[in-house]
Coordinates of C-alpha atoms and ligand atoms in Angstrom, one line a residue:
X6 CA 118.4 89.2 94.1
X7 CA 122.1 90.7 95.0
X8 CA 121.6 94.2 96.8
X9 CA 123.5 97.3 95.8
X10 CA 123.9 100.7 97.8
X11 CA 125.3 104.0 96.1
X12 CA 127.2 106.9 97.5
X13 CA 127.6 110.2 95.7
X14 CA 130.0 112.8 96.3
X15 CA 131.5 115.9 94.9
X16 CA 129.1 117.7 91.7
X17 CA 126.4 117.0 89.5
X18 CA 128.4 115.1 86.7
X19 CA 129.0 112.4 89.3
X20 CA 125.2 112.4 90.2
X21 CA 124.5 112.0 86.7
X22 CA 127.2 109.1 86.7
X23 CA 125.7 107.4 89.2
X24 CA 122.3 107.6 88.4
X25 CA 123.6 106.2 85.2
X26 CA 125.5 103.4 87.5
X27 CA 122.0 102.4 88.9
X28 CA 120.5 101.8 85.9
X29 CA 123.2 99.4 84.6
X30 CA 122.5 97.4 87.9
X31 CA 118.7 97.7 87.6
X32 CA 119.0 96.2 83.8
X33 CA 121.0 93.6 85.2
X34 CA 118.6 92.6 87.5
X35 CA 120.0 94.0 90.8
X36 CA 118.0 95.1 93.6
X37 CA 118.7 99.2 94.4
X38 CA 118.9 100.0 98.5
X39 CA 119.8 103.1 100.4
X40 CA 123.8 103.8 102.0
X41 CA 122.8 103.0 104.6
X42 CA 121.2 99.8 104.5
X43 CA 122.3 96.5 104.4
X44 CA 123.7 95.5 100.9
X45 CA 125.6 93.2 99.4
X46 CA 127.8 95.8 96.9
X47 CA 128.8 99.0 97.8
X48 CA 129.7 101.5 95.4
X49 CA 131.0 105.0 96.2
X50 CA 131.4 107.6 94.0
X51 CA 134.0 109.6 95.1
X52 CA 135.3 113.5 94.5
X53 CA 138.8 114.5 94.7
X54 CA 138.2 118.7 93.9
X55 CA 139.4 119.8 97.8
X56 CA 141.6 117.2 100.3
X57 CA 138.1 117.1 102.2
X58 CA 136.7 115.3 99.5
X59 CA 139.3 112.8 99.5
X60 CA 138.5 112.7 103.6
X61 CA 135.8 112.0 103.2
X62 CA 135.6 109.7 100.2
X63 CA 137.8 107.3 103.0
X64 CA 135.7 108.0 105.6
X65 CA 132.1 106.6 103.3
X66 CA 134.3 103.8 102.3
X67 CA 134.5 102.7 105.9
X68 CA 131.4 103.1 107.0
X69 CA 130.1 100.4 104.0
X70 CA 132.3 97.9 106.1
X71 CA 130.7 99.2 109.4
X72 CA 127.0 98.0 107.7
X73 CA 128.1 94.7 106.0
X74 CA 132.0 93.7 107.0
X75 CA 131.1 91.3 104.4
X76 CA 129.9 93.5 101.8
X77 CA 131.9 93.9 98.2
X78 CA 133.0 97.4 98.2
X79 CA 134.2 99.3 95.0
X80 CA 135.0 103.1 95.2
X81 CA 135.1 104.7 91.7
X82 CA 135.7 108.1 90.3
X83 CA 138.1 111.6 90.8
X84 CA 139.5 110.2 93.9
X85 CA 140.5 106.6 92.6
X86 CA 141.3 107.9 89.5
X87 CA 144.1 110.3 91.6
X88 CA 145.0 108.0 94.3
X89 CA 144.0 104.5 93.4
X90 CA 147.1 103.2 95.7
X91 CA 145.4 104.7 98.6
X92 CA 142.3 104.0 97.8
X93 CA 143.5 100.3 97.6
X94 CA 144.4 100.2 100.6
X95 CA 141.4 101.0 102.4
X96 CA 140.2 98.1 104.3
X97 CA 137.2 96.3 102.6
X98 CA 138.0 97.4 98.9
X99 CA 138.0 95.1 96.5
X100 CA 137.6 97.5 93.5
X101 CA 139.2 100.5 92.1
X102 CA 137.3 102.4 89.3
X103 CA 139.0 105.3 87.9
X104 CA 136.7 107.7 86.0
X105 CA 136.2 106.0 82.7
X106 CA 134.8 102.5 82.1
X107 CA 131.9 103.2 84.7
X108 CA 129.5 102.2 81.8
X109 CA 131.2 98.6 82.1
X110 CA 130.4 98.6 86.0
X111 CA 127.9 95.6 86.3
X112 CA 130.7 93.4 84.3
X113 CA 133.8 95.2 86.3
X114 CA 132.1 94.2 90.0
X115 CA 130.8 90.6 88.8
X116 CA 134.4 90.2 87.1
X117 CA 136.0 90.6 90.2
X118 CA 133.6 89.2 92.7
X119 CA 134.7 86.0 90.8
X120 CA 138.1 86.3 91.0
X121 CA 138.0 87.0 94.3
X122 CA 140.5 89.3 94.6
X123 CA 141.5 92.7 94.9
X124 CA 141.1 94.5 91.3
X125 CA 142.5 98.3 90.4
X126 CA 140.9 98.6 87.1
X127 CA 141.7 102.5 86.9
X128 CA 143.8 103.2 83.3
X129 CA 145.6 106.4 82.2
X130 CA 142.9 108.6 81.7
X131 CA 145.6 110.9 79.9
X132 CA 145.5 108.2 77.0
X133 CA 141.2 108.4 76.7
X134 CA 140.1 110.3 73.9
X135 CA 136.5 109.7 73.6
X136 CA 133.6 110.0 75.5
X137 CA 132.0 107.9 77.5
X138 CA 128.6 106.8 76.9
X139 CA 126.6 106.3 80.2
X140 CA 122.7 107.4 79.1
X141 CA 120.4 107.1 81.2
X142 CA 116.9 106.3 80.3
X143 CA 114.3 106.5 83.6
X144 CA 115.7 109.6 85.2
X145 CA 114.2 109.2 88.9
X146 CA 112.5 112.7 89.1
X147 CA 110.5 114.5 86.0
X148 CA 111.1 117.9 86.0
X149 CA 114.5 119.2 85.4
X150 CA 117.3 116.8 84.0
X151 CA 121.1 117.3 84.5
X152 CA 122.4 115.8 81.4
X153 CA 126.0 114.9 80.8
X154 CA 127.3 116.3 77.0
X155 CA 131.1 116.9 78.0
X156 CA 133.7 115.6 80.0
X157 CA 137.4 116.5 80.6
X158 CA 139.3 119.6 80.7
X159 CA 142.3 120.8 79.4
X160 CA 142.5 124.3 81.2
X161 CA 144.3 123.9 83.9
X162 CA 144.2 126.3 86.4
X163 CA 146.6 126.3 88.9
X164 CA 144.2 125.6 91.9
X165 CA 142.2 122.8 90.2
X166 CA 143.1 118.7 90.2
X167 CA 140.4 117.9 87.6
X168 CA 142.2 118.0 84.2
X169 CA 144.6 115.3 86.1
X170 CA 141.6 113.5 87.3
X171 CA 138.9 113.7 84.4
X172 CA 141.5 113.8 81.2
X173 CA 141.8 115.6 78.1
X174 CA 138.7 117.2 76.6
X175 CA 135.8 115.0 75.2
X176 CA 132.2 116.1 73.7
X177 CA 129.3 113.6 73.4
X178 CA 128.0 112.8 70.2
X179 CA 124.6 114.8 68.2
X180 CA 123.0 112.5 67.9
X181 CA 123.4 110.1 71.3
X182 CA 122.5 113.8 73.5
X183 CA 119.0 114.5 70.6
X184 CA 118.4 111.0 71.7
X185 CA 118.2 111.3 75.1
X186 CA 116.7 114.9 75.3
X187 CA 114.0 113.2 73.1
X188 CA 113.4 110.4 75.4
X189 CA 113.0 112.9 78.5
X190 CA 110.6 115.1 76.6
X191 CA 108.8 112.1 76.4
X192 CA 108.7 111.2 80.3
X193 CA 107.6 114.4 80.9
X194 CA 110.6 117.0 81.9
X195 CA 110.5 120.1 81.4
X196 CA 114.1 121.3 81.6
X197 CA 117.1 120.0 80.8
X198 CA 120.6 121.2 82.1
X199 CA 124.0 120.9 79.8
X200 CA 126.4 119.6 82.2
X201 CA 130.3 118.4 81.8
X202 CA 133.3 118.9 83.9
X203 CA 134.2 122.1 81.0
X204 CA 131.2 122.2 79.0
X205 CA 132.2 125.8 77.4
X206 CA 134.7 123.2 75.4
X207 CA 132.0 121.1 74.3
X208 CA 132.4 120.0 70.1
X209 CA 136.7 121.0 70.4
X210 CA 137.4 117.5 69.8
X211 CA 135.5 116.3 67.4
X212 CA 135.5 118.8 64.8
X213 CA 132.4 121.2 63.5
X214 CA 130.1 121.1 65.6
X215 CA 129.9 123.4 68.5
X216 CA 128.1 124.7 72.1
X217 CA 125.9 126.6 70.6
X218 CA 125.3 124.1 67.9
X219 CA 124.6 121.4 70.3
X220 CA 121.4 124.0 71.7
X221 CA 120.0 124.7 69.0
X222 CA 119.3 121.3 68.4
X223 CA 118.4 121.0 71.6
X224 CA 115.9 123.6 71.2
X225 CA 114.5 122.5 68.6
X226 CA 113.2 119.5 70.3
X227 CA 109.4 118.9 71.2
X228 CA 108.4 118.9 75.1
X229 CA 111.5 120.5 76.1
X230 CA 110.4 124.0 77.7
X231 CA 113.8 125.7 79.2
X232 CA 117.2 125.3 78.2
X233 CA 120.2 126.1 81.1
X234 CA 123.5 125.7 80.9
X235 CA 125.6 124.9 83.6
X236 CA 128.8 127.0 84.7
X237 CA 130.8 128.4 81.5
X238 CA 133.6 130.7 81.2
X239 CA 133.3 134.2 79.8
X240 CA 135.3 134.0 76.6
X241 CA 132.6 131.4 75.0
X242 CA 129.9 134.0 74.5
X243 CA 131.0 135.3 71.6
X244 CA 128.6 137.9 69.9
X245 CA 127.7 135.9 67.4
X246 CA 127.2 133.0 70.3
X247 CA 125.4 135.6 72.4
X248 CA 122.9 136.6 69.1
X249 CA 122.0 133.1 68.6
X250 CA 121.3 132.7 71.7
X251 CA 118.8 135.6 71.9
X252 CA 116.8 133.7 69.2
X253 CA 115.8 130.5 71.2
X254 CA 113.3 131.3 73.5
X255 CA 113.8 128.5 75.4
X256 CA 117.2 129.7 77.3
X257 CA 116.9 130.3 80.8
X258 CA 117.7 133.8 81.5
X259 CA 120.3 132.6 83.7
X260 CA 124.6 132.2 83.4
X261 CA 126.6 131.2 85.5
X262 CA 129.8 132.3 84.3
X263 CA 133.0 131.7 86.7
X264 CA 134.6 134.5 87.5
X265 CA 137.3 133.3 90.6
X266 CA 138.6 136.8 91.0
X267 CA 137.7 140.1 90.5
X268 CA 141.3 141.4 89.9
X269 CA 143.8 140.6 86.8
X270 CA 146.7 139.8 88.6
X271 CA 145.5 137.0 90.7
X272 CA 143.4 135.5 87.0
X273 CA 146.7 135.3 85.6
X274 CA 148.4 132.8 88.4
X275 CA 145.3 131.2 88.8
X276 CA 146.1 130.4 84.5
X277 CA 142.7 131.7 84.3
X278 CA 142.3 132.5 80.5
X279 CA 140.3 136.2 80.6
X280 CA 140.9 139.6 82.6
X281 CA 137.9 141.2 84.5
X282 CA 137.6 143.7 81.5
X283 CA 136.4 141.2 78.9
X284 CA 134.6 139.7 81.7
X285 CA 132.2 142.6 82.1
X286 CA 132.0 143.0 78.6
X287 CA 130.3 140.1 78.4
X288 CA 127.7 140.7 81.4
X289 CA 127.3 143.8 79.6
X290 CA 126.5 142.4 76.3
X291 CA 124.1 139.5 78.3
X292 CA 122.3 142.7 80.0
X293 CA 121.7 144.2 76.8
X294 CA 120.4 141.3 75.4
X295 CA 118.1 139.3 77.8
X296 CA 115.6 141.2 80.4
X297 CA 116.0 140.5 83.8
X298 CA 118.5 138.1 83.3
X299 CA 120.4 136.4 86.3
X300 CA 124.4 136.4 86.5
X301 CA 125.9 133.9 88.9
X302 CA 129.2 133.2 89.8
X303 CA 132.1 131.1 91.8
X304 CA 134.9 133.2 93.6
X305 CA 138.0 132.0 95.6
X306 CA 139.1 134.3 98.1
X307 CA 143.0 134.0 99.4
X308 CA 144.1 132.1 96.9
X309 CA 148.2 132.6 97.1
X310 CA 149.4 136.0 96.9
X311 CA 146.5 138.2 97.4
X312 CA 147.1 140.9 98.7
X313 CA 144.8 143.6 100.6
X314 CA 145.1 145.5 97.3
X315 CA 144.3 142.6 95.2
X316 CA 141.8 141.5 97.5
X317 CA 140.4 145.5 97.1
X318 CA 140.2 144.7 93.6
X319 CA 137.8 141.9 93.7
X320 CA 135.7 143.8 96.0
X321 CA 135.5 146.7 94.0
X322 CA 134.3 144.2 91.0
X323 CA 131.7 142.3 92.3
X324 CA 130.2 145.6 93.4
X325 CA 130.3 146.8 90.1
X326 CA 128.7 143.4 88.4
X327 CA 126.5 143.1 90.8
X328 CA 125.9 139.4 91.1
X329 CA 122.2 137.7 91.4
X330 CA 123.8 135.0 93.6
X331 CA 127.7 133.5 94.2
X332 CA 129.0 130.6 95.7
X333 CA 132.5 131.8 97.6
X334 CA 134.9 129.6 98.6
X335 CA 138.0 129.9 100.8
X336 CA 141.1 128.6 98.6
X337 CA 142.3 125.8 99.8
X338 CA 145.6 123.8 98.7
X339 CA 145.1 120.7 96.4
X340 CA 148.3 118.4 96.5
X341 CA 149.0 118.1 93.3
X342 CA 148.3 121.2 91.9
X343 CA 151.0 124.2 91.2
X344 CA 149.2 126.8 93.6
X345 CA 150.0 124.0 96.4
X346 CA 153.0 124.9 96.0
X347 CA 153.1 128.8 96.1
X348 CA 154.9 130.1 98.6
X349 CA 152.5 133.2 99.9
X350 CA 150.0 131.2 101.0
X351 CA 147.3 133.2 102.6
X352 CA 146.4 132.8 106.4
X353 CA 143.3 131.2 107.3
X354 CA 142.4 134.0 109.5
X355 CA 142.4 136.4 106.5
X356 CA 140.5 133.8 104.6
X357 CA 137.5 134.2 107.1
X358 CA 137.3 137.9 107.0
X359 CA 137.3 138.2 103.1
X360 CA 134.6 135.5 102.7
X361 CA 133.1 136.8 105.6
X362 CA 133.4 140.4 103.4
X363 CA 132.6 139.3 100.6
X364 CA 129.3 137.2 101.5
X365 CA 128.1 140.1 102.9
X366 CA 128.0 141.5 100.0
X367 CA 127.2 138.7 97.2
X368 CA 124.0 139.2 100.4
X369 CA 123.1 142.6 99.8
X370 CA 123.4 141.9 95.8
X371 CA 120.8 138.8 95.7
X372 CA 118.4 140.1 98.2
X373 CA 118.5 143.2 95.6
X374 CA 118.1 141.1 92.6
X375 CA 115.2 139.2 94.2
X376 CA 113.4 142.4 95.6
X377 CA 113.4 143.8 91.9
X378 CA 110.8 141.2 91.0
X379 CA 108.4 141.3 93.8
X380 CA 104.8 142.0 92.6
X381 CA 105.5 140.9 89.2
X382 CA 104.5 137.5 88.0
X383 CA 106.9 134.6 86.7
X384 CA 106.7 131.4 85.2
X385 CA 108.1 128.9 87.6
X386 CA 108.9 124.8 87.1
X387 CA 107.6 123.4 90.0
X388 CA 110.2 120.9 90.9
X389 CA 109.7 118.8 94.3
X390 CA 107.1 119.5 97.5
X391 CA 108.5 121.1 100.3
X392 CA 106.1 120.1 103.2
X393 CA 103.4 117.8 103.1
X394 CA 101.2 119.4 105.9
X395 CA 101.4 123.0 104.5
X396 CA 101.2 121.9 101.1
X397 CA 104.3 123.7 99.8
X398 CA 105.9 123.5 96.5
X399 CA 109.3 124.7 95.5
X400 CA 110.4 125.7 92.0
X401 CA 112.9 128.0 90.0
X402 CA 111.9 130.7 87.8
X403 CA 113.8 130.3 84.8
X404 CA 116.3 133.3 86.1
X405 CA 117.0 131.0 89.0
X406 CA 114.9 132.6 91.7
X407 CA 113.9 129.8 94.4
X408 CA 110.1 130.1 94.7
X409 CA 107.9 128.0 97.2
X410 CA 104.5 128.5 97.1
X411 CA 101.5 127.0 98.6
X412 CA 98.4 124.6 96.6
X413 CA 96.5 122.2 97.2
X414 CA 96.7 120.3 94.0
X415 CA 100.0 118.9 93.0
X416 CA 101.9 120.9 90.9
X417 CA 105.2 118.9 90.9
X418 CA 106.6 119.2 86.9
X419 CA 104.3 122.1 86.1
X420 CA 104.9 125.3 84.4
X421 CA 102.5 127.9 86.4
X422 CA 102.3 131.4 86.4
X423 CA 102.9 132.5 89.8
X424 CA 103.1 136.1 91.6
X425 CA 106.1 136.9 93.8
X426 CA 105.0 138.1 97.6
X427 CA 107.8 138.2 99.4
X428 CA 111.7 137.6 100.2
X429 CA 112.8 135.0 102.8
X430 CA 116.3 134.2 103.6
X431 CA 117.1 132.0 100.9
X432 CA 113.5 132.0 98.5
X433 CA 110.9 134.1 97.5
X434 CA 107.3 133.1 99.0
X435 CA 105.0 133.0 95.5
X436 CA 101.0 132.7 95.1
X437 CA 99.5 130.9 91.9
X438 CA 97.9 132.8 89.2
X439 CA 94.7 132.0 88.0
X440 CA 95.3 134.6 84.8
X441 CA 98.0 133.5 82.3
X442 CA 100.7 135.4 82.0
Ligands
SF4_516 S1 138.2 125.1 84.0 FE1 139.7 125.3 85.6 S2 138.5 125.1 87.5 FE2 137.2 124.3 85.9 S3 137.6 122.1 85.8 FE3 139.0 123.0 84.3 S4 140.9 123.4 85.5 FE4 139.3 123.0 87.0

C-alpha cells in the first residue's frame, strides 16, 4: 500500500481541501501518514496570501525531499496557481496543481507518476466558472464542521492576491451542501461553519438563490444545533437579511465582519466597498437584534498612506465598536497586487507601534466582552480535550467565547450548560451545570 503525507498551509478552505484530498486517497486505497514521516507521495497544500506564505510553501516543499529524496512530490493550491514556474523549479517536484482540479488528485499524481515526468497541470483559473466539488464524507473530528459553499472572489482589494489566485466568483450547489450538512448531522456534529474564499457572494453566479437562502436550508436540517458563518463583509446584512436571520435560532450570536480600517479614506484605496458609517450601522442593527452577540474583526494597520491622522481615525473607531475579539495584522506588500506598488509605503517601525496600539486595545475590549458574562451560564459545544491528566475540555459558546472546563466524563461533541468562573489570558475557566439552562 503506497504512503501519502499532507501539508496544509494558509486558511480553513485549504484545510477543508485537503481533508477532501485525503479522502480521495483513502477511497483509492492509499495508506494516510503524518509530514513528517516517511511517505511515498507528498502533497503540500500551499498559501500564497503574504510573501511568507510563499516562503514558506518552498521551504515544506524541501523538507519532503529531506524525508524521502525519493519521494513524488506535488505542491498544489494559491501558491502554484500564482507561481507555478517557480514552483516547478523547486527541486523534487514532479507536480504542479493549481487550485482547481484538486478533486481529480488521485488520477493527476498516478497520471504523472507514469509518465515519469515533470507535470504543471495548473489552467487559467480566470477561465473556471463553476465550482468545484470536493465533499467530504468522514470528517476526522465530530463537533464543528468547516464546510466549503463558495469559492472565488471578484472584489479585489488592493492589498489582496486571492481574486488572481482563486478566480472569478463560484457558489456550490443546494442541493450538493443539504447533502453534506445532512450526512454530518448524521455522524454526530453539532455545528457547521459556511466557509469560501468570499462567502458574502455566495448564490451571485448562479442566479436565485442566495446567503441567506442557503441558511435557512441549512437550518432547517435535523441534528444540526448552531449555524456560524465565517468572515463576511458589512454590506450583506441587509435588513431584510438581518430579520431573517433573527428568526433561526440556530445562528451563532457571533460575526465576523471585516472591517480593515477604521477610517474612509484608507477603505477607499484599499477598493474596500463600504465606509465606517454603514459599517456601524450595521453592528448597530446586529446589537439591536441579537443579545449578547459577539462582533469580530480583521484590521491592517500601515497599509500605504496612513497617516497619523488616518491612523487616529481607526483608533477612534474601534473604540467606538468596541470589538469582542480582532485579529490585527501589519500590511505587508503582495507582489502582484496594486498597493505593492504605492509609493508611501509605511515604515516598519511605525507598523509596530500601531499594532502594538491597537492590540492593546482590541485587549482591553475582549477582556471587557468576556468579563460581562462571568457568573452567568452558557451553552458551550465541547470540541476537543485539553489535558488528559487534569481532565480538561475546551469548547466555544456560541458567541465565540473559549471555555475550558474540567469533568471527568467525556464531554467531547456535547452541548452542556456550563457556568463562567473566571477570565484567563486567552479563555474563560467554566464549571458544568447540573440544572438546565
Ligand atoms: S474580499 Fe478582498 S481581502 Fe477578501 S479575498 Fe476578496 S480581495 Fe481578498
Amino acid at each position: 500500500m503506497k504512503r501519502v503525507a499532507f501539508y496544509t498551509l494558509g486558511c480553513k478552505v485549504n484545510q477543508y481541501e485537503t481533508e477532501a484530498m485525503i479522502e480521495a486517497f483513502e477511497t483509492a486505497h492509499y495508506q494516510i501518514v503524518e509530514y513528517e514521516d516517511f511517505a511515498d507521495i507528498y502533497i503540500i497544500n500551499t498559501c500564497t496570501v503574504t510573501n511568507v506564505g510563499d516562503k514558506k510553501s518552498r521551504q515544506i516543499t524541501r523538507r519532503a525531499l529531506e524525508i524521502n529524496p525519493e519521494a513524488f512530490i506535488a505542491v498544489v493550491g494559491c501558491y502554484s496557481q500564482i507561481a507555478p514556474d517557480k514552483v516547478m523549479e523547486i527541486p523534487g517536484v514532479k507536480l504542479v496543481v493549481g487550485t482547481n482540479e484538486r478533486a481529480k488528485i488521485v488520477e493527476l499524481v498516478e497520471q504523472a507518476i507514469k509518465k515519469d515526468e515533470k507535470t504543471n497541470a495548473v489552467a487559467d483559473i480566470m477561465q473556471v466558472h463553476d465550482f468545484e466539488e470536493m465533499s467530504i464524507k468522514n470528517y476526522k473530528s465530530r463537533t464543528r464542521a468547516f464546510m466549503k459553499i463558495q469559492e472565488g472572489c471578484d472584489q479585489y482589494c488592493t492589498y489582496c492576491i486571492i481574486p488572481y489566485a482563486r478566480g472569478h466568483i463560484r457558489s456550490r450547489k443546494p442541493e450538493s451542501i443539504i447533502n453534506e450538512v445532512e450526512l454530518l448531522a448524521k455522524n454526530g456534529f453539532k455545528e457547521v461553519v459556511l466557509t469560501g474564499i468570499h462567502v458574502a457572494s455566495y448564490g451571485r453566479d448562479i442566479g436565485e438563490i442566495k446567503l441567506i437562502d442557503i441558511i435557512e436550508m441549512v437550518h432547517a436540517v435535523d441534528g444540526i444545533e448552531r449555524i456560524r458563518m465565517s468572515s463576511i463583509e458589512p454590506n450583506i446584512l441587509t435588513e431584510d437579511f438581518i430579520d431573517r436571520l433573527s428568526r433561526l435560532d440556530k445562528i451563532c450570536r457571533h460575526f465576523h465582519l471585516s472591517l480593515q480600517s477604521g477610517c474612509n479614506e484608507t477603505l477607499k484605496r484599499m477598493n474596500r466597498k463600504y465606509t465606517t458609517e454603514e459599517y456601524k450601522e450595521v453592528v448597530n442593527k446586529l446589537r439591536n437584534t441579537f443579545n449578547d452577540v459577539a462582533i469580530t474583526t480583521d484590521l491592517i494597520v500601515g497599509f500605504p498612506g496612513e497617516t497619523e491622522e488616518e491612523f487616529e481615525k481607526t483608533k477612534e473607531f474601534i473604540n467606538e465598536i468596541q470589538f469582542s475579539s480582532m485579529h490585527i495584522f501589519k500590511y505587508s506588500p503582495r507582489e502582484g497586487t496594486p498597493a505593492a506598488k504605492y509609493k508611501n509605503q509605511v515604515e516598519p517601525k511605525i507598523k509596530d507601534v500601531r499594532s502594538k496600539i491597537v492590540s492593546e486595545i482590541a485587549a482591553l475590549h475582549e477582556q471587557a466582552f468576556k468579563e460581562k458574562f462571568l457568573g452567568k451560564s452558557m451553552k458551550v459545544l465541547y470540541e476537543r480535550k485539553v489535558d488528559d491528566n487534569a481532565n480538561l475540555f475546551e469548547g466555544l459558546t456560541d458567541n465565540y467565547i473559549k471555555i475550558v472546563t474540567e469533568s471527568r466524563d467525556d464531554i467531547k461533541g456535547k452541548i452542556l450548560s456550563t457556568k463562567l468562573i473566571k477570565h484567563e489570558e486567552d479563555y474563560v475557566t467554566g464549571i458544568l451545570n447540573t440544572e438546565r439552562i
